[in-house]
Amino acid sequence: SAVISQKPSRDICQRGTSLTIQCQVDSQVTMMFWYRQQPGQSLTLIATANQGSEATYESGFVIDKFPISRPNLTFSTLTVSNMSPEDSSIYLCSARGGEKLFFGSGTQLSVL
Amino acid sequence: AQKVTQAQTEISVVEKEDVTLDCVYETRDTTYYLFWYKQPPSGELVFLIRRNSFDEQNEISGRYSWNFQKSTSSFNFTITASQVVDSAVYFCALRRWTDKLIFGTGTRLQVFP
């Protein structure tokens, strides 16, 4: 199994600012993903973080708003840019370990 | 279209009761995977089970059991003798041949002492 550390665990940010969320996996993984969980909602895939190349974004999500980096097989970052209150959500990193998909503990973001 | 439906938004039971969480999925793929995750109040997603489309054998793990029926496109989850620690939101999810998970809307289970 893979252990995923995500930080910060929570943050309160001002409108118009940006926040970078870090995700560290304790072993090399082929696939890493970023999900968003809006209050009381299910999880929605934002993008697949590709090692050494640009992330693959899902419909409704764009690189300018959610730039993602993945410099190696164990680390990725997600930036939420120019935040608005609508960005208040839990952001979760996940990684594929074998046939299982593991998740970090999430970053609870509140935008004022 | 790929879709996962968890019709039960919230279930409340008293400790030691058995409870079944329903999951119905839609896919045209012949190869796919089904998952259940638990999200306790702390927020992390805990992997519970993965089942592939070729394996309809039901599974039991302690107080947990899963009933996979392709004929009805269902993958239901039963907790036997529920405990307060089972209180959480439970998500059913579908994965196609890619690695993208499609989640249901979740069922919030509250177990009262």
Tab-separated table of C-alpha atoms in Angstrom:
chain	number	residue	atom	x	y	z
A	1	SER	CA	0.000	0.000	0.000
A	2	ALA	CA	1.010	3.620	-0.472
A	3	VAL	CA	1.008	6.243	2.237
A	4	ILE	CA	0.195	9.728	1.008
A	5	SER	CA	1.063	12.848	2.944
A	6	GLN	CA	-0.728	16.000	1.972
A	7	LYS	CA	-0.189	19.502	3.257
A	8	PRO	CA	-1.461	21.836	4.370
A	9	SER	CA	-4.336	19.971	5.962
A	10	ARG	CA	-6.404	23.123	5.978
A	11	ASP	CA	-6.085	26.785	5.177
A	12	ILE	CA	-8.141	29.921	5.134
A	13	CYS	CA	-7.261	32.243	2.281
A	14	GLN	CA	-8.248	35.614	0.976
A	15	ARG	CA	-9.986	36.126	-2.321
A	16	GLY	CA	-7.559	36.674	-5.190
A	17	THR	CA	-4.630	34.849	-3.639
A	18	SER	CA	-3.183	31.448	-4.574
A	19	LEU	CA	-2.469	28.340	-2.531
A	20	THR	CA	-0.158	25.473	-3.382
A	21	ILE	CA	-0.968	22.039	-1.980
A	22	GLN	CA	1.752	19.438	-1.736
A	23	CYS	CA	1.376	15.692	-2.048
A	24	GLN	CA	4.131	13.261	-1.119
A	25	VAL	CA	3.890	9.505	-1.627
A	26	ASP	CA	6.121	7.127	0.319
A	27	SER	CA	6.888	5.033	-2.750
A	28	GLN	CA	7.188	5.536	-6.473
A	29	VAL	CA	3.837	5.444	-8.205
A	30	THR	CA	2.893	5.541	-11.832
A	31	MET	CA	-0.270	7.593	-11.576
A	32	MET	CA	-1.163	10.563	-9.390
A	33	PHE	CA	-4.420	12.455	-9.432
A	34	TRP	CA	-6.060	15.503	-7.911
A	35	TYR	CA	-9.707	15.509	-6.855
A	36	ARG	CA	-12.013	18.183	-5.516
A	37	GLN	CA	-14.807	17.571	-3.038
A	38	GLN	CA	-17.115	20.534	-2.664
A	39	PRO	CA	-19.049	20.827	0.608
A	40	GLY	CA	-21.445	17.920	0.999
A	41	GLN	CA	-20.678	16.673	-2.489
A	42	SER	CA	-18.940	13.760	-4.090
A	43	LEU	CA	-15.422	13.761	-5.486
A	44	THR	CA	-14.654	15.168	-8.897
A	45	LEU	CA	-11.428	14.521	-10.752
A	46	ILE	CA	-9.545	17.710	-11.559
A	47	ALA	CA	-6.590	16.286	-13.430
A	48	THR	CA	-4.071	13.524	-13.812
A	49	ALA	CA	-0.584	14.625	-12.804
A	50	ASN	CA	1.854	13.291	-15.382
A	51	GLN	CA	5.500	12.907	-14.465
A	52	GLY	CA	7.691	15.044	-16.674
A	53	SER	CA	4.888	16.469	-18.773
A	54	GLU	CA	1.842	18.677	-18.556
A	55	ALA	CA	-1.096	17.454	-16.509
A	56	THR	CA	-4.210	16.133	-18.202
A	57	TYR	CA	-7.247	18.147	-17.158
A	58	GLU	CA	-10.846	17.070	-16.990
A	59	SER	CA	-13.649	19.008	-18.572
A	60	GLY	CA	-14.330	22.162	-16.615
A	61	PHE	CA	-10.826	22.504	-15.193
A	62	VAL	CA	-8.021	24.525	-16.780
A	63	ILE	CA	-4.313	24.814	-16.244
A	64	ASP	CA	-4.386	28.544	-15.582
A	65	LYS	CA	-6.683	28.034	-12.621
A	66	PHE	CA	-5.217	24.754	-11.333
A	67	PRO	CA	-1.564	24.469	-12.362
A	68	ILE	CA	-0.087	21.111	-11.416
A	69	SER	CA	3.481	19.977	-11.171
A	70	ARG	CA	4.909	16.490	-10.896
A	71	PRO	CA	8.686	16.609	-10.914
A	72	ASN	CA	9.190	12.951	-9.981
A	73	LEU	CA	7.377	9.702	-9.220
A	74	THR	CA	6.647	10.511	-5.588
A	75	PHE	CA	5.670	14.180	-5.475
A	76	SER	CA	3.071	16.515	-6.945
A	77	THR	CA	1.656	19.946	-6.263
A	78	LEU	CA	-1.666	21.543	-7.069
A	79	THR	CA	-2.045	25.316	-7.045
A	80	VAL	CA	-5.434	26.934	-6.731
A	81	SER	CA	-4.963	30.314	-8.387
A	82	ASN	CA	-6.798	33.602	-8.004
A	83	MET	CA	-9.124	32.063	-5.479
A	84	SER	CA	-12.764	32.931	-4.991
A	85	PRO	CA	-15.232	31.677	-2.376
A	86	GLU	CA	-16.456	29.108	-4.941
A	87	ASP	CA	-13.085	27.377	-4.616
A	88	SER	CA	-13.808	26.481	-1.013
A	89	SER	CA	-13.558	22.696	-1.059
A	90	ILE	CA	-11.537	19.748	0.063
A	91	TYR	CA	-8.745	18.953	-2.366
A	92	LEU	CA	-7.459	15.392	-2.348
A	93	CYS	CA	-4.383	13.879	-3.862
A	94	SER	CA	-4.480	10.239	-4.869
A	95	ALA	CA	-2.022	7.730	-6.208
A	96	ARG	CA	-2.280	4.354	-7.792
A	97	GLY	CA	-0.452	1.625	-5.907
A	98	GLY	CA	-0.851	-1.644	-7.732
A	99	GLU	CA	-4.527	-2.087	-8.442
A	100	LYS	CA	-5.626	0.145	-5.600
A	101	LEU	CA	-6.097	3.881	-5.552
A	102	PHE	CA	-5.021	5.529	-2.317
A	103	PHE	CA	-5.908	8.985	-1.101
A	104	GLY	CA	-4.256	11.616	1.008
A	105	SER	CA	-6.055	13.095	3.985
A	106	GLY	CA	-7.100	16.123	1.983
A	107	THR	CA	-6.681	19.868	2.217
A	108	GLN	CA	-9.698	21.753	3.439
A	109	LEU	CA	-9.638	25.161	1.801
A	110	SER	CA	-11.842	28.050	2.827
A	111	VAL	CA	-11.781	31.227	0.762
A	112	LEU	CA	-13.089	34.420	2.328
B	1	ALA	CA	-22.105	7.111	-20.138
B	2	GLN	CA	-20.472	6.107	-16.908
B	3	LYS	CA	-22.433	6.742	-13.767
B	4	VAL	CA	-22.617	5.603	-10.159
B	5	THR	CA	-25.818	6.034	-8.183
B	6	GLN	CA	-26.068	5.841	-4.429
B	7	ALA	CA	-29.732	6.529	-3.848
B	8	GLN	CA	-29.460	6.539	-0.063
B	9	THR	CA	-28.177	9.934	1.003
B	10	GLU	CA	-28.297	9.209	4.704
B	11	ILE	CA	-28.964	6.165	6.864
B	12	SER	CA	-29.300	6.064	10.633
B	13	VAL	CA	-29.142	2.861	12.619
B	14	VAL	CA	-28.663	1.822	16.194
B	15	GLU	CA	-25.545	-0.065	17.158
B	16	LYS	CA	-25.582	-3.804	16.395
B	17	GLU	CA	-28.073	-3.416	13.582
B	18	ASP	CA	-27.123	-4.669	10.143
B	19	VAL	CA	-27.129	-2.077	7.374
B	20	THR	CA	-26.832	-2.322	3.595
B	21	LEU	CA	-25.575	0.500	1.424
B	22	ASP	CA	-26.757	0.359	-2.157
B	23	CYS	CA	-24.700	1.113	-5.249
B	24	VAL	CA	-25.906	0.922	-8.831
B	25	TYR	CA	-23.586	1.645	-11.717
B	26	GLU	CA	-23.836	2.249	-15.443
B	27	THR	CA	-21.181	1.432	-17.984
B	28	ARG	CA	-20.918	0.011	-21.471
B	29	ASP	CA	-17.481	-1.393	-20.826
B	30	THR	CA	-16.990	-5.110	-20.387
B	31	THR	CA	-13.929	-4.558	-18.231
B	32	TYR	CA	-14.276	-2.257	-15.262
B	33	TYR	CA	-13.570	-2.058	-11.568
B	34	LEU	CA	-15.763	-1.189	-8.631
B	35	PHE	CA	-14.616	0.267	-5.350
B	36	TRP	CA	-15.935	1.208	-1.945
B	37	TYR	CA	-14.299	3.906	0.135
B	38	LYS	CA	-15.019	5.125	3.644
B	39	GLN	CA	-14.662	8.788	4.561
B	40	PRO	CA	-14.793	9.257	8.350
B	41	PRO	CA	-15.289	12.691	9.894
B	42	SER	CA	-11.536	13.257	9.787
B	43	GLY	CA	-11.833	13.508	6.003
B	44	GLU	CA	-9.423	10.958	4.614
B	45	LEU	CA	-10.655	8.367	2.150
B	46	VAL	CA	-10.072	4.815	3.296
B	47	PHE	CA	-9.968	2.076	0.681
B	48	LEU	CA	-12.292	-0.822	1.535
B	49	ILE	CA	-12.544	-3.054	-1.499
B	50	ARG	CA	-11.903	-3.361	-5.215
B	51	ARG	CA	-13.768	-5.783	-7.437
B	52	ASN	CA	-13.244	-6.348	-11.158
B	53	SER	CA	-16.046	-7.009	-13.576
B	54	PHE	CA	-15.053	-10.620	-14.150
B	55	ASP	CA	-15.234	-11.582	-10.524
B	56	GLU	CA	-18.780	-11.823	-9.244
B	57	GLN	CA	-17.839	-13.757	-6.163
B	58	ASN	CA	-19.148	-12.103	-3.058
B	59	GLU	CA	-16.620	-11.167	-0.434
B	60	ILE	CA	-16.672	-11.044	3.319
B	61	SER	CA	-14.139	-9.266	5.473
B	62	GLY	CA	-14.971	-9.337	9.135
B	63	ARG	CA	-18.218	-7.443	9.621
B	64	TYR	CA	-18.146	-6.180	6.022
B	65	SER	CA	-19.543	-7.998	3.030
B	66	TRP	CA	-20.081	-7.064	-0.579
B	67	ASN	CA	-22.648	-8.395	-3.048
B	68	PHE	CA	-21.729	-7.856	-6.708
B	69	GLN	CA	-24.451	-8.635	-9.228
B	70	LYS	CA	-23.735	-7.819	-12.871
B	71	SER	CA	-27.287	-8.728	-13.870
B	72	THR	CA	-28.595	-5.769	-11.901
B	73	SER	CA	-25.432	-3.609	-12.149
B	74	SER	CA	-25.249	-3.427	-8.403
B	75	PHE	CA	-22.427	-3.602	-5.895
B	76	ASN	CA	-23.999	-3.406	-2.455
B	77	PHE	CA	-22.139	-3.171	0.830
B	78	THR	CA	-23.405	-4.652	4.085
B	79	ILE	CA	-22.115	-3.938	7.569
B	80	THR	CA	-23.122	-6.550	10.095
B	81	ALA	CA	-23.550	-5.638	13.746
B	82	SER	CA	-22.782	-1.977	13.101
B	83	GLN	CA	-20.670	0.008	15.537
B	84	VAL	CA	-20.408	3.715	16.276
B	85	VAL	CA	-16.984	3.745	14.597
B	86	ASP	CA	-18.682	2.799	11.346
B	87	SER	CA	-20.218	6.275	11.203
B	88	ALA	CA	-18.874	7.855	8.045
B	89	VAL	CA	-19.699	8.712	4.468
B	90	TYR	CA	-19.318	5.735	2.181
B	91	PHE	CA	-18.563	6.167	-1.497
B	92	CYS	CA	-19.001	3.666	-4.260
B	93	ALA	CA	-16.847	4.267	-7.339
B	94	LEU	CA	-16.372	2.921	-10.850
B	95	ARG	CA	-13.147	2.781	-12.812
B	96	ARG	CA	-12.920	2.025	-16.479
B	97	TRP	CA	-9.833	0.827	-18.269
B	98	THR	CA	-8.273	4.206	-17.516
B	99	ASP	CA	-7.407	5.154	-13.987
B	100	LYS	CA	-10.171	7.701	-13.557
B	101	LEU	CA	-12.539	7.014	-10.721
B	102	ILE	CA	-16.172	8.024	-11.047
B	103	PHE	CA	-17.682	8.434	-7.625
B	104	GLY	CA	-21.236	8.158	-6.455
B	105	THR	CA	-22.666	10.915	-4.319
B	106	GLY	CA	-22.035	8.983	-1.136
B	107	THR	CA	-24.179	7.635	1.685
B	108	ARG	CA	-23.811	9.114	5.125
B	109	LEU	CA	-24.138	6.406	7.760
B	110	GLN	CA	-24.818	7.361	11.337
B	111	VAL	CA	-24.634	4.647	13.943
B	112	PHE	CA	-26.089	5.612	17.303
B	113	PRO	CA	-25.133	3.909	20.562
